[in-house]
Amino acid sequence: MPQDIITKVKTAKSASIPLASVPGHVKNRALTAMASALDSNREGIIFANKRDLVAAQRLVETGRLSKALVKRLKVDDSKIDEMIAGINDVIKFEDPVGKTLSALELDTGLELYQVSCPIGLIGVIFESRPDVVPQIMALCLKSGNATIFKGGSEAAYSNRTIFDILVNAIESTEGMPHGAFALMETREEVNEMLKLDEYINLIIPRGSNEFVKYIQDNTRIPVLGHSDGICHVYVDSEADMNRAIDVCYDAKVQYPAVCNAMETLLVHKDIAEKFLPDVGKKYNEAGVELRCDNRSFSILKEMGFLKAVLHATEEDWRTEYNDLILSIRVVDSLDEGIDHINRYGSHHTDAIVTEDKSNASRFIDLVDSSSVMWNASTRFSDGYRYGKGAEVGISTNKIHARGPVGMEGLLIYKYVLLGGGNRVADYAGANARKFTHRKLNVNLADKMARD
Amino acid sequence: MPQDIITKVKTAKSASIPLASVPGHVKNRALTAMASALDSNREGIIFANKRDLVAAQRLVETGRLSKALVKRLKVDDSKIDEMIAGINDVIKFEDPVGKTLSALELDTGLELYQVSCPIGLIGVIFESRPDVVPQIMALCLKSGNATIFKGGSEAAYSNRTIFDILVNAIESTEGMPHGAFALMETREEVNEMLKLDEYINLIIPRGSNEFVKYIQDNTRIPVLGHSDGICHVYVDSEADMNRAIDVCYDAKVQYPAVCNAMETLLVHKDIAEKFLPDVGKKYNEAGVELRCDNRSFSILKEMGFLKAVLHATEEDWRTEYNDLILSIRVVDSLDEGIDHINRYGSHHTDAIVTEDKSNASRFIDLVDSSSVMWNASTRFSDGYRYGKGAEVGISTNKIHARGPVGMEGLLIYKYVLLGGGNRVADYAGANARKFTHRKLNVNLADKMARD
């Protein structure tokens, strides 16, 4: 393995130890320095970004890069304003490290504290979006985590420029350790990074499904995120027609390119003949292609103005279109809808539209997804809308952090036991002392400060 | 892959969906049935266990099984009493599923709830300890998780008998789904199980280091646990001598075969000449072999009565003896001690003995371990002692659950959004509505119950 990768990773891992206990006010000073460094280096950032854009434009012309990717690559003044605003938001967060989560007296003079702490060393791998660097660096710094970044090669100049500006700002701040943040630049480096499970505690990938899947398949390091976003709306027999149309239209049309957009519409048979023509008309106006099971096909094909009505195949139920395409299926019952979602979905976000509370309850209980909506669009499933301030990613994992993940996903805890020379031997055998296991209302920070 | 394994796993996965929303009182009825079934089938259990014990005895005679393992295999009336008591403890726990962890108004009539739920399907793989079956089955049932068990072949008859008794009790309870619990019996089945990351959400291995390591190395399913337990005690220059001796003796001698016993003693140079002869004398009486760095060797070798004083090698700092063997090193400073622990340790449990609060603080902040002790034996790191009632395992993972893990390690959450037909489109563009992001003091359960 190339020695410089190992060295960078080992250095970051070592720096993660002192970083974990940097006081909140020092971290905030570093964040302020980051924001102001971005502000005073706008020209340099935009200049570097132009180099990336020119090269990207050439790739678009030869069909090797999509226009959408180029759009996300662009950094202008308003993008820099957003980066700065994002950092300022993180400054306002309370310091999440060193919080006492629980405190328990085990016996007189033997006290157990569960205290929040950083995870350690995070690897962030993303495609061409230079604004990921300041956003994630701010979150990782505030949560005390060292971080290795790897951006897309299309954004190489932008990423390097932004990264250097930010790291320089951090490392010029008194009390901040050096080497906690590193940038990798080649695909080869990513593959090496994925092997370093001894040092890297968590990988956060941001990018296309294939990209995330590749990472999940090629590392033993835990991966926080999701590959697929196959989201459903189930329109129940007891649905309010207007609400159903609002939710179904928004979930598909408002922004179809994203993971929380609906891919499959499930409609209860009792309402299908009434609902499908109405919503089909709206979809038709928006240019949505409809891939239908037999029952929905026979309802929709009668409407002559709907050009794009096709037959769905089994493959459609498993497909994330990320586009103005929707698969539609009529189901016989609520439970058939739930079964379809648990079977074909990606456990990301699924919605029910109904006025019947017990049907909603059953859906909420039995749909095994990170977010479940009742009479609301799947598109709400997002860190900003969920009030997290900043989003690390959306996770379909079943452990650690699920759904839209904010800074809480970058934290874990340690147990701290304070005693007076206590021995386990005293709690065993014939005259064993008994544990009191009494809840305490004390913070470890106060305890260690007091005298 | 053998079809019956897939079928068992798929069946358990399907059953995990209804199991997730079984009400607390029904789960408690199933637990009561489990406890009473164990009580009324004592003879059958002990008879099955005798068959295992006879076979195991033969393996001991031919050196293929350790006596310690046979000891842990044995089930008698008092072991059954313990199993029953363990289940009764779990009955007393509050239902951990469906608890509202946070509630947030996103806008008027648009409310977000974060609600605890089971992880889904757990795989528990353990070596010969039949009492693991009732313990883990009780915890998994109470937390609403379906579970696949695989026990050691030495305990095959005991495990099968106990498993069948318990499952029969569960499935005879009205309202409990069938097929949520399954038992695998061959090594081949384990290897197949490790491939089923599509269905199994978490593996909990209980057994030797090599066993856990094998599982970690051979599955993409997240593994909750630890392979090594290389725990340290650092005796600071400011240590109280009696406390240091109590902690160091207890951490090594009280029960050396376990993961939270001390393997390496680090002593500050200023106290080494005073402390090492005293503690060395006690270790000598207990038959502890001491593997020393040069400085500790030269202090200890002068004491003629210490027979077992050897030179440590680099390998010793990385070794979990699980035996009456201890490596000893004299360090120049607190920071050298901390560095040694972070470098050679297994991030399990480490202790400092000192009367100096700022040294203790620094140790607590900088030692990257799941449990950090100040003036207490490492042996306290344990679910029972930490007041968890029952222990799923001790985790050295940096995500999800760390340290001694109780039922909380078997839970995750989902987000539930309640709206009135809300569209994201209304929160975008020129006249975008603003999110209120106001904390609510409402439980989802109440909200869904009310009318």
Coordinates of N, CA, C and O in Angstrom, one line a residue, chain B residues 110-217:
Chain B
L110 N -48.1 19.3 11.0 CA -47.1 18.4 10.4 C -46.1 18.1 11.5 O -45.3 18.9 11.9
E111 N -46.2 16.9 12.1 CA -45.5 16.5 13.3 C -44.6 15.3 13.1 O -45.1 14.3 12.5
L112 N -43.4 15.4 13.5 CA -42.4 14.3 13.3 C -42.1 13.6 14.7 O -41.8 14.3 15.6
Y113 N -42.2 12.3 14.7 CA -41.9 11.5 15.9 C -40.8 10.6 15.6 O -40.8 9.9 14.6
Q114 N -39.9 10.5 16.5 CA -38.8 9.5 16.5 C -39.2 8.4 17.5 O -39.3 8.7 18.7
V115 N -39.4 7.2 17.0 CA -40.0 6.2 17.9 C -39.1 4.9 17.9 O -38.7 4.5 16.9
S116 N -38.9 4.4 19.1 CA -38.0 3.2 19.2 C -38.7 2.0 18.6 O -39.9 1.8 18.7
C117 N -37.9 1.2 17.9 CA -38.4 -0.1 17.3 C -37.3 -1.1 17.3 O -36.1 -0.8 17.5
P118 N -37.6 -2.4 17.1 CA -36.6 -3.4 17.1 C -35.7 -3.3 15.9 O -36.1 -2.6 14.9
I119 N -34.6 -3.9 15.9 CA -33.7 -3.9 14.8 C -34.2 -4.8 13.6 O -34.1 -4.5 12.5
G120 N -34.8 -5.9 14.0 CA -35.4 -6.8 13.0 C -35.1 -8.3 13.2 O -35.7 -8.9 14.0
L121 N -34.0 -8.8 12.5 CA -33.6 -10.2 12.7 C -32.2 -10.2 13.2 O -31.3 -9.7 12.5
I122 N -32.0 -10.8 14.3 CA -30.7 -10.9 15.0 C -30.2 -12.4 14.8 O -30.9 -13.3 14.9
G123 N -28.9 -12.5 14.6 CA -28.2 -13.8 14.6 C -27.4 -13.9 15.8 O -26.5 -13.1 16.0
V124 N -27.6 -14.9 16.6 CA -26.8 -15.1 17.9 C -26.0 -16.4 17.7 O -26.6 -17.5 17.5
I125 N -24.7 -16.3 17.7 CA -23.8 -17.5 17.5 C -23.0 -17.6 18.8 O -22.3 -16.7 19.1
F126 N -23.1 -18.7 19.4 CA -22.4 -18.9 20.7 C -21.7 -20.2 20.8 O -22.1 -21.2 20.1
E127 N -20.8 -20.3 21.7 CA -20.1 -21.6 22.0 C -20.9 -22.3 23.1 O -22.0 -21.9 23.5
S128 N -20.4 -23.4 23.6 CA -21.2 -24.3 24.5 C -21.6 -23.6 25.8 O -21.0 -23.8 26.8
R129 N -22.7 -22.8 25.8 CA -23.3 -22.4 27.0 C -24.8 -22.4 26.8 O -25.4 -21.4 26.4
P130 N -25.5 -23.5 27.2 CA -26.9 -23.6 26.9 C -27.8 -22.5 27.6 O -28.9 -22.2 27.1
D131 N -27.2 -21.8 28.6 CA -28.0 -20.8 29.3 C -28.1 -19.5 28.5 O -28.9 -18.6 28.8
V132 N -27.3 -19.4 27.4 CA -27.4 -18.3 26.5 C -28.8 -18.3 25.8 O -29.4 -17.2 25.6
V133 N -29.3 -19.4 25.5 CA -30.6 -19.5 24.7 C -31.7 -18.8 25.4 O -32.3 -17.8 24.9
P134 N -32.1 -19.2 26.7 CA -33.2 -18.4 27.3 C -32.9 -17.0 27.6 O -33.8 -16.1 27.4
Q135 N -31.6 -16.7 27.9 CA -31.3 -15.3 28.2 C -31.5 -14.4 27.0 O -32.2 -13.4 27.0
I136 N -30.9 -14.8 25.8 CA -31.0 -14.0 24.7 C -32.4 -14.0 24.1 O -32.9 -13.0 23.5
M137 N -33.0 -15.2 24.1 CA -34.4 -15.3 23.6 C -35.3 -14.3 24.4 O -36.2 -13.6 23.7
A138 N -35.2 -14.2 25.7 CA -36.0 -13.3 26.5 C -35.7 -11.9 26.1 O -36.7 -11.1 25.9
L139 N -34.5 -11.5 25.9 CA -34.1 -10.1 25.6 C -34.6 -9.8 24.2 O -35.1 -8.7 23.9
C140 N -34.4 -10.7 23.2 CA -34.9 -10.5 21.9 C -36.4 -10.4 21.8 O -36.9 -9.5 21.1
L141 N -37.1 -11.3 22.5 CA -38.5 -11.2 22.4 C -39.0 -9.9 23.0 O -39.9 -9.3 22.4
K142 N -38.5 -9.5 24.2 CA -39.0 -8.3 24.8 C -38.7 -7.1 23.9 O -39.5 -6.2 23.9
S143 N -37.6 -7.1 23.2 CA -37.3 -6.0 22.3 C -37.9 -6.2 20.9 O -37.6 -5.4 20.0
G144 N -38.7 -7.2 20.7 CA -39.4 -7.4 19.5 C -38.6 -7.9 18.3 O -39.0 -7.7 17.1
N145 N -37.4 -8.5 18.5 CA -36.5 -8.9 17.5 C -36.7 -10.4 17.2 O -36.6 -11.2 18.2
A146 N -36.8 -10.8 16.0 CA -36.7 -12.2 15.6 C -35.3 -12.7 15.7 O -34.4 -11.8 15.6
T147 N -35.0 -13.9 16.0 CA -33.6 -14.4 16.3 C -33.3 -15.7 15.7 O -34.1 -16.7 15.9
I148 N -32.2 -15.8 15.1 CA -31.6 -17.1 14.7 C -30.5 -17.5 15.7 O -29.6 -16.7 15.8
F149 N -30.6 -18.6 16.3 CA -29.6 -19.1 17.2 C -28.7 -20.2 16.6 O -29.2 -21.0 15.8
K150 N -27.4 -20.1 16.9 CA -26.5 -21.3 16.6 C -25.6 -21.5 17.8 O -24.8 -20.6 18.2
G151 N -25.8 -22.6 18.4 CA -24.9 -23.0 19.6 C -23.8 -23.9 19.2 O -23.7 -24.4 18.1
G152 N -22.9 -24.1 20.1 CA -21.8 -25.1 19.9 C -22.3 -26.5 19.8 O -23.3 -26.9 20.4
S153 N -21.6 -27.3 19.0 CA -22.1 -28.7 18.7 C -22.0 -29.5 20.0 O -22.7 -30.4 20.2
E154 N -21.1 -29.1 21.0 CA -21.0 -29.8 22.2 C -22.2 -29.7 23.0 O -22.5 -30.6 23.9
A155 N -23.0 -28.7 22.8 CA -24.3 -28.4 23.6 C -25.5 -28.8 22.7 O -26.6 -28.3 23.1
A156 N -25.3 -29.5 21.7 CA -26.4 -29.7 20.7 C -27.7 -30.2 21.3 O -28.8 -29.6 21.1
Y157 N -27.6 -31.2 22.2 CA -28.9 -31.8 22.7 C -29.5 -30.8 23.7 O -30.7 -30.6 23.7
S158 N -28.6 -30.2 24.6 CA -29.2 -29.2 25.5 C -29.8 -28.1 24.8 O -31.0 -27.7 25.2
N159 N -29.2 -27.5 23.8 CA -29.7 -26.4 23.1 C -31.0 -26.7 22.4 O -32.0 -25.9 22.5
R160 N -31.1 -27.8 21.8 CA -32.3 -28.2 21.0 C -33.4 -28.4 22.0 O -34.6 -27.9 21.7
T161 N -33.2 -29.0 23.1 CA -34.2 -29.3 24.1 C -34.7 -28.0 24.7 O -36.0 -27.7 24.7
I162 N -33.8 -27.1 25.1 CA -34.2 -25.9 25.7 C -34.9 -25.0 24.7 O -36.0 -24.4 24.9
F163 N -34.4 -25.0 23.5 CA -35.0 -24.2 22.4 C -36.4 -24.6 22.1 O -37.3 -23.8 22.1
D164 N -36.6 -25.9 22.0 CA -38.0 -26.4 21.6 C -39.0 -26.1 22.7 O -40.1 -25.7 22.5
I165 N -38.5 -26.2 24.0 CA -39.4 -25.9 25.1 C -39.8 -24.5 25.1 O -41.0 -24.1 25.2
L166 N -38.8 -23.6 24.8 CA -39.1 -22.2 24.9 C -40.0 -21.7 23.7 O -41.0 -21.0 23.9
V167 N -39.7 -22.2 22.5 CA -40.4 -21.8 21.3 C -41.9 -22.3 21.4 O -42.8 -21.6 21.1
N168 N -42.0 -23.5 21.9 CA -43.4 -24.1 22.1 C -44.2 -23.2 23.1 O -45.3 -22.9 22.8
A169 N -43.5 -22.7 24.1 CA -44.2 -21.8 25.1 C -44.6 -20.5 24.4 O -45.7 -20.0 24.6
I170 N -43.7 -20.0 23.6 CA -43.9 -18.7 23.0 C -45.1 -18.8 22.0 O -46.0 -18.0 21.9
E171 N -45.0 -19.9 21.1 CA -46.0 -20.0 20.0 C -47.3 -20.5 20.5 O -48.3 -20.4 19.8
S172 N -47.4 -21.0 21.8 CA -48.7 -21.3 22.4 C -49.4 -20.1 23.0 O -50.5 -20.1 23.4
T173 N -48.7 -19.0 23.0 CA -49.2 -17.8 23.6 C -50.0 -17.0 22.5 O -49.4 -16.7 21.5
E174 N -51.2 -16.7 22.8 CA -52.1 -16.0 21.9 C -51.5 -14.7 21.5 O -51.1 -13.9 22.4
G175 N -51.5 -14.4 20.2 CA -51.0 -13.1 19.8 C -49.5 -13.1 19.4 O -49.0 -12.1 18.9
M176 N -48.8 -14.2 19.6 CA -47.4 -14.2 19.2 C -47.3 -14.8 17.8 O -47.8 -15.9 17.6
P177 N -46.5 -14.2 17.0 CA -46.3 -14.8 15.6 C -45.4 -16.1 15.7 O -44.7 -16.3 16.7
H178 N -45.6 -17.0 14.7 CA -44.8 -18.2 14.7 C -43.6 -18.0 13.8 O -43.6 -17.2 12.9
G179 N -42.6 -18.8 14.1 CA -41.4 -18.8 13.2 C -40.4 -17.7 13.5 O -39.4 -17.6 12.7
A180 N -40.6 -16.9 14.5 CA -39.7 -15.8 14.7 C -38.4 -16.2 15.3 O -37.4 -15.5 15.2
F181 N -38.3 -17.4 15.9 CA -37.1 -17.9 16.5 C -36.7 -19.2 15.8 O -37.6 -20.1 15.6
A182 N -35.5 -19.4 15.4 CA -35.0 -20.6 14.8 C -33.7 -21.0 15.3 O -32.9 -20.2 15.9
L183 N -33.4 -22.3 15.3 CA -32.1 -22.8 15.8 C -31.4 -23.5 14.6 O -31.9 -24.3 13.9
M184 N -30.1 -23.1 14.4 CA -29.3 -23.7 13.5 C -28.4 -24.7 14.2 O -28.0 -24.4 15.4
E185 N -28.0 -25.8 13.6 CA -27.2 -26.8 14.4 C -25.9 -27.2 13.8 O -25.1 -27.8 14.5
T186 N -25.6 -26.8 12.6 CA -24.3 -27.2 12.1 C -23.4 -26.0 11.8 O -23.9 -24.9 11.6
R187 N -22.1 -26.3 11.8 CA -21.1 -25.3 11.4 C -21.4 -24.8 10.0 O -21.2 -23.6 9.7
E188 N -21.8 -25.7 9.1 CA -22.1 -25.3 7.7 C -23.2 -24.3 7.7 O -23.2 -23.3 6.9
E189 N -24.2 -24.5 8.6 CA -25.3 -23.5 8.6 C -24.9 -22.1 9.0 O -25.4 -21.1 8.6
V190 N -23.9 -22.1 10.0 CA -23.4 -20.8 10.4 C -22.8 -20.1 9.2 O -23.0 -18.9 8.9
N191 N -21.9 -20.8 8.4 CA -21.3 -20.1 7.3 C -22.3 -19.6 6.3 O -22.1 -18.6 5.7
E192 N -23.4 -20.4 6.1 CA -24.5 -19.9 5.2 C -25.2 -18.7 5.8 O -25.4 -17.7 5.1
M193 N -25.4 -18.7 7.1 CA -26.1 -17.6 7.8 C -25.3 -16.3 7.6 O -25.9 -15.3 7.4
L194 N -24.0 -16.4 7.7 CA -23.1 -15.2 7.6 C -23.2 -14.5 6.3 O -22.9 -13.4 6.1
K195 N -23.7 -15.3 5.3 CA -23.9 -14.7 3.9 C -25.2 -14.0 3.8 O -25.4 -13.3 2.8
L196 N -26.1 -14.2 4.7 CA -27.5 -13.7 4.5 C -27.7 -12.3 5.0 O -28.6 -12.0 5.8
D197 N -26.8 -11.3 4.5 CA -26.9 -10.0 5.0 C -28.2 -9.3 4.5 O -28.5 -8.2 5.0
E198 N -28.8 -9.9 3.5 CA -30.1 -9.3 3.0 C -31.2 -9.4 4.1 O -32.1 -8.6 4.1
Y199 N -31.1 -10.5 4.9 CA -32.1 -10.7 5.9 C -31.7 -10.5 7.3 O -32.6 -10.0 8.1
I200 N -30.5 -10.8 7.7 CA -30.1 -10.7 9.1 C -29.4 -9.3 9.3 O -28.6 -8.9 8.6
N201 N -29.9 -8.6 10.3 CA -29.5 -7.2 10.5 C -28.3 -7.1 11.5 O -27.7 -6.0 11.5
L202 N -28.1 -8.0 12.3 CA -27.1 -7.9 13.3 C -26.7 -9.3 13.8 O -27.5 -10.1 14.0
I203 N -25.3 -9.5 13.9 CA -24.8 -10.8 14.5 C -24.3 -10.5 15.9 O -23.5 -9.5 16.0
I204 N -24.6 -11.3 16.8 CA -24.0 -11.2 18.2 C -23.3 -12.5 18.4 O -23.9 -13.5 18.6
P205 N -22.0 -12.5 18.4 CA -21.2 -13.7 18.7 C -20.8 -13.8 20.1 O -20.4 -12.7 20.7
R206 N -20.9 -14.9 20.8 CA -20.4 -15.0 22.1 C -19.5 -16.2 22.2 O -20.0 -17.4 22.0
G207 N -18.2 -16.0 22.5 CA -17.3 -17.1 22.5 C -15.9 -16.6 22.6 O -15.6 -15.5 23.0
S208 N -15.0 -17.5 22.2 CA -13.5 -17.1 22.3 C -13.2 -16.1 21.3 O -13.9 -15.8 20.4
N209 N -12.0 -15.5 21.5 CA -11.5 -14.4 20.6 C -11.5 -14.9 19.2 O -11.9 -14.2 18.2
E210 N -10.9 -16.1 19.0 CA -10.7 -16.6 17.6 C -12.1 -16.8 16.9 O -12.3 -16.5 15.8
F211 N -13.0 -17.2 17.7 CA -14.4 -17.5 17.3 C -15.0 -16.1 16.8 O -15.6 -16.1 15.7
V212 N -14.9 -15.1 17.6 CA -15.5 -13.8 17.3 C -14.8 -13.2 16.1 O -15.4 -12.7 15.1
K213 N -13.5 -13.4 16.1 CA -12.7 -12.8 14.9 C -13.1 -13.5 13.6 O -13.2 -12.9 12.6
Y214 N -13.3 -14.8 13.7 CA -13.7 -15.6 12.5 C -15.0 -15.0 12.0 O -15.2 -14.8 10.8
I215 N -15.9 -14.8 12.9 CA -17.2 -14.2 12.4 C -17.1 -12.8 11.8 O -17.6 -12.5 10.8
Q216 N -16.3 -12.0 12.5 CA -16.1 -10.6 12.0 C -15.5 -10.6 10.6 O -15.8 -9.8 9.8
D217 N -14.6 -11.6 10.4 CA -13.9 -11.6 9.1 C -14.7 -12.3 8.0 O -14.3 -12.2 6.9

